Structure formats: C-alpha cells, structure tokens
Amino acid sequence: MQEIITLDYGSGGKKTSSLIEEIILPLMGNDILDELGDAAVLSGAEKLVFSTDSFVVSPYFFPGGNIGKLSVCGTVNDVCMQGGDPRYLSLSLIIEEGLPMEDLKEIARSIADTAKAAGVRIVTGDTKVVERGHGDGLYINTAGIGTLKSPWLSKRGIRPGDRVIVSGTVGDHGAAVMLARNEDLLTGELLSDCAPLREPALALSALGEDLRIMRDPTRGGVATTLCEFAEGSSFSIRLDETAIPVAPQVASACDILGLDPLYCANEGKLLAVVAKERADEALGILRRFPVSENAAVIGEVRDEYPGKVLVRTRIGGSRIVAKLAGAQLPRIC
Amino acid sequence: MSDRVSAPRVNLMEVCGTHTMSIAKSGIKQLLPEGVRLISGPGCPVCVTSQGDIDAMLELSSEKDVIITTYGDMIRVPGSVRGDSLRRRKSEGADVRVVYSPADAVRIAREHPEKQTVFLGVGFETTAPGTAAAVKIASEAGVGNFTIYTALKRVEPALRALIGSEGFNVQGFLCPGHVAVITGEAGFRFLADEFGIPAVISGFEPEDIVRSIGMLLAQIRSGEARLENQYTRAVRPDGNPLALAMTEQFFETASCEWRGMGTVEDSAYVLRPEYSGFDAAKRFGVSPKKGLLPKGCLCGEVIQGRLDPALCPMFGKACSPEDPLGPCMVSSEGACAAAYKYGSFPPEKGVN
C-alpha cells in the first residue's frame, strides 16, 4: 500500500521524529539544524535582512518546479532584492493528512537542492499535520535571514532618465501554473521560471548607488511591481511594449486563457532600475548568469505624468498600466 | 493613418468586447484622425445580460447541492444588492467553479452525480454552438444532473434595435470577427444592404483594427456602404455551417431583455422544447426578476454607446473594479473595465 501522511505524523511523538530524522535531516542537515533545539543559534554582527513568505500553490507539482523549490526561491529572492546575501532559512511544513510520502520526499529533495544552489542553510523548522480537507496537500512557510550588502536600495533613489531592466522573459510561472490547472485544455512546453536570484542580484550590487532598486515581480507580475515603484512618486515609468521579453508559448497561452503576461507571476526574474549610463553594464552583468541571460531594458523613468506607468504600444499608441483588481479570470471568448 | 476626414465628426462603433479591449490596450484612440471617434456598442456578453438574469443566477448559486459552472467573466458581476456577486456567494459557501468550456461543466456534473451542476450560458453566436454541444453530450450520455441557465444572445437583432433607436448616430460598424467566424459575412450584410451603413468585419490584432478603421473611412469618404471582410484569414462568406447547425438543433430564438435596451424580439437563444429538461430556470423554478437596477448604474447607456465610460458620474468613484455597480466595470470585455484599466489617459494624444 502507498505510504501516506496520517495525523499520527503530527502528534509530536515518534512519527513526527521519524519524519524529521528520515526525510529532513538527511537532506538538509547541518551543524545548526542537527542540534534540533527549540531555536537556531546564529552568529554574526552585521546588519540583517529578514523576510518571510507562505506558499499555497496548487497543484503542488507544476512544470518546472514544485512547492518546495518555490518556497526556497521565494524567500531567498525577497532577501536578495532588499540587498541581502541570504544565509539562513526556516522551514515550516503544514501537511494535509493523506499526502503521499513519496510526494513529500520529492518536495524535500527539491528544498534541499534549491537551498544548496542558493547558498542558504535551513537551520530551524516545524511540521504540522492537519485533517483531510483542511489543506491543499501541503502548505509551506519559510523565513530567511541574510546579511545586508546593498543598504542604499530604495525607490527614493529612482530618477528620471533611469532605465528599467527585467532579467528575462515575463509571465512564465503564472502561465505554467495556470496551464497545469487546465491540462485538459492545453498542453505544451511551458515551464515555471522558479529559480534563486542570488547570483545576479549580488553581482548587480557592484553598480553601487547607480543600482536604485531591485524587486522580484511575483504575484501581480511586472505590471504590479512597477506600479508600486511609481505610486506616490514624482516620476512615471514608460515601458516599450516591443522590448518586453515574452516567450512565444507564454504569449499564446495567455492569449487563449485571456491573461496578460505583464500581470502573470514570475518566480525567477528580477526588475532593476539603474542609472541610464550604467544600463549596458547592468545588462552585461545579468547576461553572465544562465538565470538572467535574456535580460533586457524594457523602459525608462520619466518626469511627466507622475505616479503613472505607461506602455508605448507596438503601433505607437499608449496605455496606462494599472494595478490588478482581484485575480485575473479567464474570459468568455 | 494618413486618412483625414474633415468635419462633421464620424462615429464608428465596435460591437465586440474583444475589440474594445484591443483598442484600449493598443492605444488606437489616440492615433485616430481628428473628428473620428470610436464608440463601444453592445458587444460585451456579460454587460448586456439583464439585471434580472444576473440576480436569477445568483439565486441559483445558493440552491442546496448546486454546483455553478461559469466563464470567469461572470464571477465579479454585481447583483442588484450592493456587494452581491458569485464571488461573494462563493465566500459564503456556494460552490462556484470557473470553466473554460461548457463541456467541462458536463464533466463536473458526471463527477458529482449527487449534486446538480448548472452552467451559466452567457454569450453570443460564438458561445452558443459550444453550449449546444454540451447539451448534446449530456443528452446522449444521459447526464440528468446537468442544466444550463440560458442568457445567450444574438447580435443581429440587437444591432437592428440599436439602429432604430432614437438619437442613433453611428456612421460605420466594426463588426465582430469572432461572431462572423460562426455566422459568416452573411450575418452582417444587412448593415449596408438595409441601412446603408458601412461595415467591416475585423480581426483583433491592433493592426487588424487600424486597417479596418481605414477601410471604413475610405467607404465613408467615397460615400459608399458595403460589407467588407478584413478578417479573411478566419471568416468565410457562409461562416461555420457545422456550428450553425449545432446551435439550430438545440436552440430556437425568443425575445429577451437586454440591459438598458429593453426587450428585443428574436434576440435570445433558448432551448427547444424537446431539450427543456436541460433548462435550469425550469428545473429550479427561477426566472429573471424584473430588473431592479443598482441605483445610479448607467451601464445600459454605456452599452448602447450613448455614454462614454469615463463620463459616467459613477466611473472610478462610486463604481470601480473592486466595488462595482454594474457589469461593464468588471467584465473582462466591458467598456468601463477597458477605460479604467488602460486609461483614457493621456487624453486624446500619444506619449512620445
């Protein structure tokens, strides 16, 4: 019979220990985690960057990744975007009774592999099991701590003339997940871009204060993140529609599903605003890493229409880019 | 566009929500020659649905052991009581599911034999064949727990009603490419032949629409009125006979109420009597109430092109996508949604 998670695994007793000792520690163990104390003891005297995120993606396996990989990338990337070098992660698993043990193991392996690739150690954690029907298989919360490398990053540094850079094609994750939910509707080679951004983010900090701000455009996509940059500011951002990299598969899938790639989530892309004179250099830096090899300048900061984000369309018109009201929904025709 | 049309002003109307969105998204209005105005007509299927139908659908969603299946567009459409919508009812426990095709709704019905699955049949000639196909599947497989609430509409009678209405002032129609894929060019000939109004069936890329506008202006300038087909890569003269036959087999026409336009003869597709077992309204004994419109909602005016969305006193104030008064603000093809999302900004000019 297939081995599954039962409520016993959340009892805090033997079964809970077996989960930790047989799955977690062999994959993620290190001198701090191995202590299995109530809390991790960390050393350091630097300024810290601290972030947390919860992951509830459905389905928990999707093309290009799974909830485990996502839970590491999400938090690691948040720390990186704030100018941090991510060092430590906490990992909390909320497991729904009935989750196949094999699925849990595969997800744990992804967590371990991704943490290694991102240069972080998992140093503390928790597991809970909830009754069947009270979760979606598996929810994960991670929190991450990094040391602060680029303390100047802020939208207050953005100036008219600055260039907006995206590290690769937009909308891949959102489109891939949407497709995974509707596999009887469409099939195709569409992978989530889920990846840690530690390397390109740290490398960009070489630009010093000419790197104004970085953000990973997850939920709400590139559009929402740029709106947040512009909101309440004295500048506008103008994008060039033809310069925004969109994978052809993503463009087609979005067209059929009635979605806009600009609003689809990304899980391995960064947006950076850099001084105009350093834009080419920034592109050169990003293109050194596979995760950001398709980096492109997609727009510029201007002093007209303060607070707005505009797109110059391919036929020469323009439109506003506004924040999304609620979730994107599939349409009639 | 090099065409220059001198005054008087030329009003062109698009009657497809997908055109409305494409026009707004690509910023075509700012590129039009002076004196040429694009107006959105009754082309958004959700927006033209009467308030009575919307309230009846909401009522259905609260029936015990009923699964509502719907296109995503309907989810946020407001009921006559402020704050009411399928989304709200879902939060309160109703089982509402978004599907991409009516066939998905039949599948859900088969997976849940202990429940009743209702599909909300909203749309024009484009969605009628698919809805008919779902009834066919359910009928042949003996799926007894599947019904549809029909609010399917036909474009032609609505356009006739609009043209005959007081104050109608449109000099050219941009005809809906998707509908024409089904009905063929034949479905829109009446505009030029009977009413002498230039008409062009248009595709949906910005380039298609710009080209179609150019074709309309050329006709107007030379004083002609013809039906032209710009979207030849998809629209055939006689349309899609298979789809038309499918619709014909399961539906007949009847009069129905359009939001803001009142009752329009022959403008609805309703199930033929032999398939009335699949009619949700009959099975659950619901019927569209006489529309109690949300106070202040002017969607009816917007749908007929009589009111520019941004000029509605409610626009962006008492009515927004987060807290809508009417469907035009929340449908993904609504004129108000387009104006809100993509902006009537910057006004009347491009940004260089």
Short mmCIF file of C-alpha atoms in Angstrom, two decimals, chain B residues 21-296:
data_model
loop_
_atom_site.label_atom_id
_atom_site.label_comp_id
_atom_site.label_asym_id
_atom_site.label_seq_id
_atom_site.Cartn_x
_atom_site.Cartn_y
_atom_site.Cartn_z
CA MET B 21 -10.13 45.70 -25.08
CA SER B 22 -7.71 45.55 -28.01
CA ILE B 23 -8.44 49.18 -28.93
CA ALA B 24 -7.83 50.34 -25.37
CA LYS B 25 -4.80 48.16 -24.85
CA SER B 26 -3.05 49.28 -28.01
CA GLY B 27 -3.97 52.93 -27.62
CA ILE B 28 -5.66 53.21 -31.03
CA LYS B 29 -7.95 56.05 -30.00
CA GLN B 30 -5.00 58.42 -29.62
CA LEU B 31 -3.90 57.68 -33.16
CA LEU B 32 -7.22 58.36 -34.90
CA PRO B 33 -7.53 61.24 -37.34
CA GLU B 34 -9.22 64.28 -35.96
CA GLY B 35 -13.00 64.05 -35.94
CA VAL B 36 -13.07 60.26 -35.86
CA ARG B 37 -14.43 58.70 -32.72
CA LEU B 38 -14.63 55.06 -31.69
CA ILE B 39 -17.64 54.10 -29.61
CA SER B 40 -18.23 50.78 -27.86
CA GLY B 41 -21.58 49.17 -28.63
CA PRO B 42 -23.40 46.19 -27.14
CA GLY B 43 -20.54 43.75 -27.69
CA CYS B 44 -19.71 42.50 -24.23
CA PRO B 45 -21.86 39.45 -23.48
CA VAL B 46 -21.74 39.87 -19.74
CA CYS B 47 -22.57 43.57 -19.92
CA VAL B 48 -25.72 43.11 -21.98
CA THR B 49 -27.10 40.48 -19.61
CA SER B 50 -30.14 41.85 -17.82
CA GLN B 51 -30.01 42.50 -14.10
CA GLY B 52 -32.91 40.08 -13.71
CA ASP B 53 -30.86 37.28 -15.26
CA ILE B 54 -27.87 38.14 -13.09
CA ASP B 55 -29.99 38.04 -9.94
CA ALA B 56 -31.54 34.74 -11.02
CA MET B 57 -28.06 33.25 -11.49
CA LEU B 58 -27.07 34.44 -8.02
CA GLU B 59 -30.23 32.90 -6.63
CA LEU B 60 -29.36 29.59 -8.30
CA SER B 61 -25.92 29.60 -6.73
CA SER B 62 -27.45 29.50 -3.28
CA GLU B 63 -29.65 26.47 -4.03
CA LYS B 64 -28.72 23.48 -1.93
CA ASP B 65 -26.37 20.95 -3.57
CA VAL B 66 -25.92 23.02 -6.71
CA ILE B 67 -22.58 23.50 -8.43
CA ILE B 68 -22.47 26.65 -10.55
CA THR B 69 -20.10 26.46 -13.50
CA THR B 70 -19.31 29.63 -15.36
CA TYR B 71 -16.85 31.51 -17.51
CA GLY B 72 -14.62 33.66 -15.34
CA ASP B 73 -16.17 36.89 -16.60
CA MET B 74 -19.33 36.35 -14.55
CA ILE B 75 -17.62 35.89 -11.21
CA ARG B 76 -17.43 39.53 -10.16
CA VAL B 77 -20.57 40.79 -11.86
CA PRO B 78 -22.62 42.62 -9.25
CA GLY B 79 -26.16 41.70 -8.25
CA SER B 80 -28.79 44.32 -7.67
CA VAL B 81 -27.92 44.31 -3.98
CA ARG B 82 -24.65 46.14 -3.48
CA GLY B 83 -21.78 43.77 -2.74
CA ASP B 84 -23.57 40.70 -4.06
CA SER B 85 -21.78 38.60 -6.70
CA LEU B 86 -20.91 34.98 -7.40
CA ARG B 87 -17.55 35.65 -5.81
CA ARG B 88 -19.25 36.86 -2.65
CA ARG B 89 -21.65 33.90 -2.63
CA LYS B 90 -18.69 31.58 -3.06
CA SER B 91 -17.04 33.06 0.03
CA GLU B 92 -20.30 32.38 1.82
CA GLY B 93 -20.24 28.72 0.84
CA ALA B 94 -21.75 28.47 -2.65
CA ASP B 95 -19.97 26.01 -4.95
CA VAL B 96 -18.95 28.18 -7.91
CA ARG B 97 -16.39 26.92 -10.41
CA VAL B 98 -14.77 28.64 -13.36
CA VAL B 99 -14.66 26.56 -16.54
CA TYR B 100 -13.22 27.23 -19.96
CA SER B 101 -15.81 25.29 -21.86
CA PRO B 102 -19.37 24.08 -21.31
CA ALA B 103 -18.04 20.54 -21.87
CA ASP B 104 -16.05 20.95 -18.64
CA ALA B 105 -19.33 21.64 -16.88
CA VAL B 106 -20.76 18.35 -18.14
CA ARG B 107 -17.65 16.56 -16.87
CA ILE B 108 -18.13 18.14 -13.45
CA ALA B 109 -21.77 17.02 -13.47
CA ARG B 110 -20.69 13.44 -14.15
CA GLU B 111 -18.12 13.58 -11.37
CA HIS B 112 -20.77 14.73 -8.90
CA PRO B 113 -23.89 12.66 -9.57
CA GLU B 114 -25.21 13.52 -6.10
CA LYS B 115 -25.36 17.22 -6.99
CA GLN B 116 -26.92 19.41 -9.66
CA THR B 117 -24.48 21.17 -11.98
CA VAL B 118 -25.69 24.35 -13.64
CA PHE B 119 -23.80 26.05 -16.45
CA LEU B 120 -24.34 29.77 -16.89
CA GLY B 121 -24.82 30.11 -20.64
CA VAL B 122 -23.80 33.68 -21.34
CA GLY B 123 -22.52 34.82 -24.70
CA PHE B 124 -23.33 35.46 -28.34
CA GLU B 125 -23.36 33.34 -31.50
CA THR B 126 -19.79 32.41 -30.61
CA THR B 127 -20.62 30.51 -27.45
CA ALA B 128 -24.00 29.10 -28.49
CA PRO B 129 -22.55 26.17 -30.52
CA GLY B 130 -20.32 25.08 -27.63
CA THR B 131 -23.23 25.31 -25.23
CA ALA B 132 -25.35 23.29 -27.65
CA ALA B 133 -22.58 20.71 -27.87
CA ALA B 134 -22.61 20.38 -24.08
CA VAL B 135 -26.35 19.69 -24.15
CA LYS B 136 -25.72 17.14 -26.88
CA ILE B 137 -23.07 15.37 -24.80
CA ALA B 138 -25.22 15.41 -21.68
CA SER B 139 -28.26 14.26 -23.61
CA GLU B 140 -26.50 11.37 -25.32
CA ALA B 141 -24.78 10.21 -22.14
CA GLY B 142 -27.92 10.57 -20.05
CA VAL B 143 -26.41 13.09 -17.64
CA GLY B 144 -29.55 14.03 -15.77
CA ASN B 145 -27.98 16.36 -13.23
CA PHE B 146 -26.75 18.91 -15.78
CA THR B 147 -28.67 22.02 -16.77
CA ILE B 148 -27.90 25.39 -18.29
CA TYR B 149 -29.23 28.80 -17.43
CA THR B 150 -29.54 30.35 -20.86
CA ALA B 151 -28.81 34.01 -21.38
CA LEU B 152 -27.39 33.51 -24.87
CA LYS B 153 -27.94 36.37 -27.25
CA ARG B 154 -27.90 37.16 -30.96
CA VAL B 155 -26.07 40.20 -32.25
CA GLU B 156 -28.17 41.00 -35.34
CA PRO B 157 -31.50 41.78 -33.61
CA ALA B 158 -29.70 43.97 -31.10
CA LEU B 159 -27.98 45.96 -33.85
CA ARG B 160 -31.30 46.40 -35.62
CA ALA B 161 -32.87 47.65 -32.41
CA LEU B 162 -29.95 49.98 -31.81
CA ILE B 163 -30.05 51.43 -35.33
CA GLY B 164 -33.78 52.03 -34.94
CA SER B 165 -33.41 53.76 -31.61
CA GLU B 166 -33.76 57.47 -31.09
CA GLY B 167 -30.60 59.51 -31.40
CA PHE B 168 -28.65 56.74 -33.14
CA ASN B 169 -25.59 58.40 -34.63
CA VAL B 170 -23.08 55.91 -36.00
CA GLN B 171 -21.58 56.14 -39.48
CA GLY B 172 -19.74 52.81 -39.58
CA PHE B 173 -19.62 49.46 -37.83
CA LEU B 174 -16.53 47.49 -36.91
CA CYS B 175 -18.11 44.03 -36.92
CA PRO B 176 -17.07 41.30 -34.51
CA GLY B 177 -14.67 38.83 -36.12
CA HIS B 178 -15.44 36.02 -33.70
CA VAL B 179 -19.19 36.16 -34.27
CA ALA B 180 -18.57 36.38 -38.02
CA VAL B 181 -16.48 33.20 -37.88
CA ILE B 182 -19.74 31.47 -36.96
CA THR B 183 -22.32 33.49 -38.91
CA GLY B 184 -20.11 34.28 -41.90
CA GLU B 185 -20.12 37.54 -43.80
CA ALA B 186 -23.80 36.85 -44.38
CA GLY B 187 -24.55 37.71 -40.76
CA PHE B 188 -23.59 41.36 -41.21
CA ARG B 189 -24.63 42.18 -44.78
CA PHE B 190 -27.86 43.75 -43.53
CA LEU B 191 -25.98 46.74 -42.11
CA ALA B 192 -25.02 48.06 -45.54
CA ASP B 193 -27.77 46.45 -47.61
CA GLU B 194 -30.73 47.50 -45.48
CA PHE B 195 -29.46 50.50 -43.56
CA GLY B 196 -26.76 51.88 -45.81
CA ILE B 197 -24.18 51.84 -43.06
CA PRO B 198 -20.59 50.90 -43.98
CA ALA B 199 -19.41 47.79 -42.15
CA VAL B 200 -16.11 45.93 -41.89
CA ILE B 201 -15.59 42.57 -40.23
CA SER B 202 -12.37 42.98 -38.30
CA GLY B 203 -9.73 40.80 -36.69
CA PHE B 204 -8.41 41.50 -33.23
CA GLU B 205 -4.75 42.44 -33.51
CA PRO B 206 -4.18 46.19 -33.32
CA GLU B 207 -3.02 46.11 -36.94
CA ASP B 208 -6.30 44.43 -37.97
CA ILE B 209 -8.35 47.11 -36.28
CA VAL B 210 -6.34 50.01 -37.68
CA ARG B 211 -6.70 48.52 -41.15
CA SER B 212 -10.45 48.03 -40.66
CA ILE B 213 -10.91 51.60 -39.50
CA GLY B 214 -9.06 52.71 -42.62
CA MET B 215 -11.43 50.61 -44.75
CA LEU B 216 -14.47 52.14 -43.03
CA LEU B 217 -13.16 55.68 -43.50
CA ALA B 218 -12.45 55.00 -47.18
CA GLN B 219 -16.06 53.88 -47.67
CA ILE B 220 -17.42 56.89 -45.82
CA ARG B 221 -15.24 59.27 -47.78
CA SER B 222 -16.37 57.85 -51.10
CA GLY B 223 -20.00 57.78 -50.00
CA GLU B 224 -20.25 54.00 -50.29
CA ALA B 225 -21.81 51.49 -47.94
CA ARG B 226 -20.65 47.87 -48.26
CA LEU B 227 -19.80 44.99 -46.04
CA GLU B 228 -16.09 44.29 -46.26
CA ASN B 229 -14.19 41.49 -44.65
CA GLN B 230 -10.80 42.42 -43.25
CA TYR B 231 -10.57 39.18 -41.23
CA THR B 232 -10.44 36.86 -44.24
CA ARG B 233 -7.95 34.56 -42.54
CA ALA B 234 -10.74 33.36 -40.24
CA VAL B 235 -14.12 34.46 -41.62
CA ARG B 236 -15.70 32.70 -44.59
CA PRO B 237 -18.65 34.05 -46.53
CA ASP B 238 -21.00 31.40 -45.16
CA GLY B 239 -19.40 31.07 -41.74
CA ASN B 240 -19.20 27.75 -39.97
CA PRO B 241 -22.16 25.61 -41.10
CA LEU B 242 -21.38 22.87 -38.58
CA ALA B 243 -21.53 25.28 -35.66
CA LEU B 244 -24.66 26.91 -37.02
CA ALA B 245 -26.34 23.51 -37.38
CA MET B 246 -25.38 22.60 -33.82
CA THR B 247 -26.96 25.78 -32.49
CA GLU B 248 -30.04 25.26 -34.66
CA GLN B 249 -30.52 21.70 -33.42
CA PHE B 250 -30.74 22.62 -29.74
CA PHE B 251 -31.87 26.23 -29.63
CA GLU B 252 -34.68 28.32 -31.01
CA THR B 253 -34.99 32.08 -30.89
CA ALA B 254 -37.12 34.07 -28.49
CA SER B 255 -37.36 37.62 -27.30
CA CYS B 256 -35.33 38.61 -24.27
CA GLU B 257 -34.33 41.60 -22.21
CA TRP B 258 -31.01 43.36 -22.79
CA ARG B 259 -29.56 45.55 -20.15
CA GLY B 260 -30.50 49.12 -20.92
CA MET B 261 -32.14 48.23 -24.23
CA GLY B 262 -35.30 46.57 -23.01
CA THR B 263 -36.90 43.63 -24.75
CA VAL B 264 -35.51 42.76 -28.17
CA GLU B 265 -37.51 40.39 -30.37
CA ASP B 266 -35.82 37.17 -31.53
CA SER B 267 -32.60 38.11 -29.79
CA ALA B 268 -32.27 35.14 -27.42
CA TYR B 269 -31.32 31.53 -27.94
CA VAL B 270 -33.47 29.32 -25.73
CA LEU B 271 -33.56 25.53 -25.54
CA ARG B 272 -36.00 23.85 -27.89
CA PRO B 273 -38.98 22.29 -26.07
CA GLU B 274 -37.59 18.76 -26.55
CA TYR B 275 -34.50 19.75 -24.55
CA SER B 276 -36.24 21.77 -21.87
CA GLY B 277 -35.16 19.13 -19.35
CA PHE B 278 -31.76 20.85 -19.52
CA ASP B 279 -33.20 24.24 -18.68
CA ALA B 280 -32.02 25.31 -15.22
CA ALA B 281 -34.67 28.02 -14.94
CA LYS B 282 -37.37 25.37 -15.33
CA ARG B 283 -35.77 22.78 -13.09
CA PHE B 284 -35.27 25.17 -10.21
CA GLY B 285 -38.26 27.38 -10.84
CA VAL B 286 -36.27 30.59 -11.12
CA SER B 287 -36.99 33.32 -13.58
CA PRO B 288 -35.39 36.68 -14.28
CA LYS B 289 -36.99 39.18 -11.95
CA LYS B 290 -37.99 42.50 -13.40
CA GLY B 291 -34.65 44.26 -13.21
CA LEU B 292 -34.06 46.18 -10.07
CA LEU B 293 -31.03 48.09 -11.33
CA PRO B 294 -28.34 49.11 -8.87
CA LYS B 295 -29.03 52.74 -8.06
CA GLY B 296 -27.10 55.10 -10.28
#
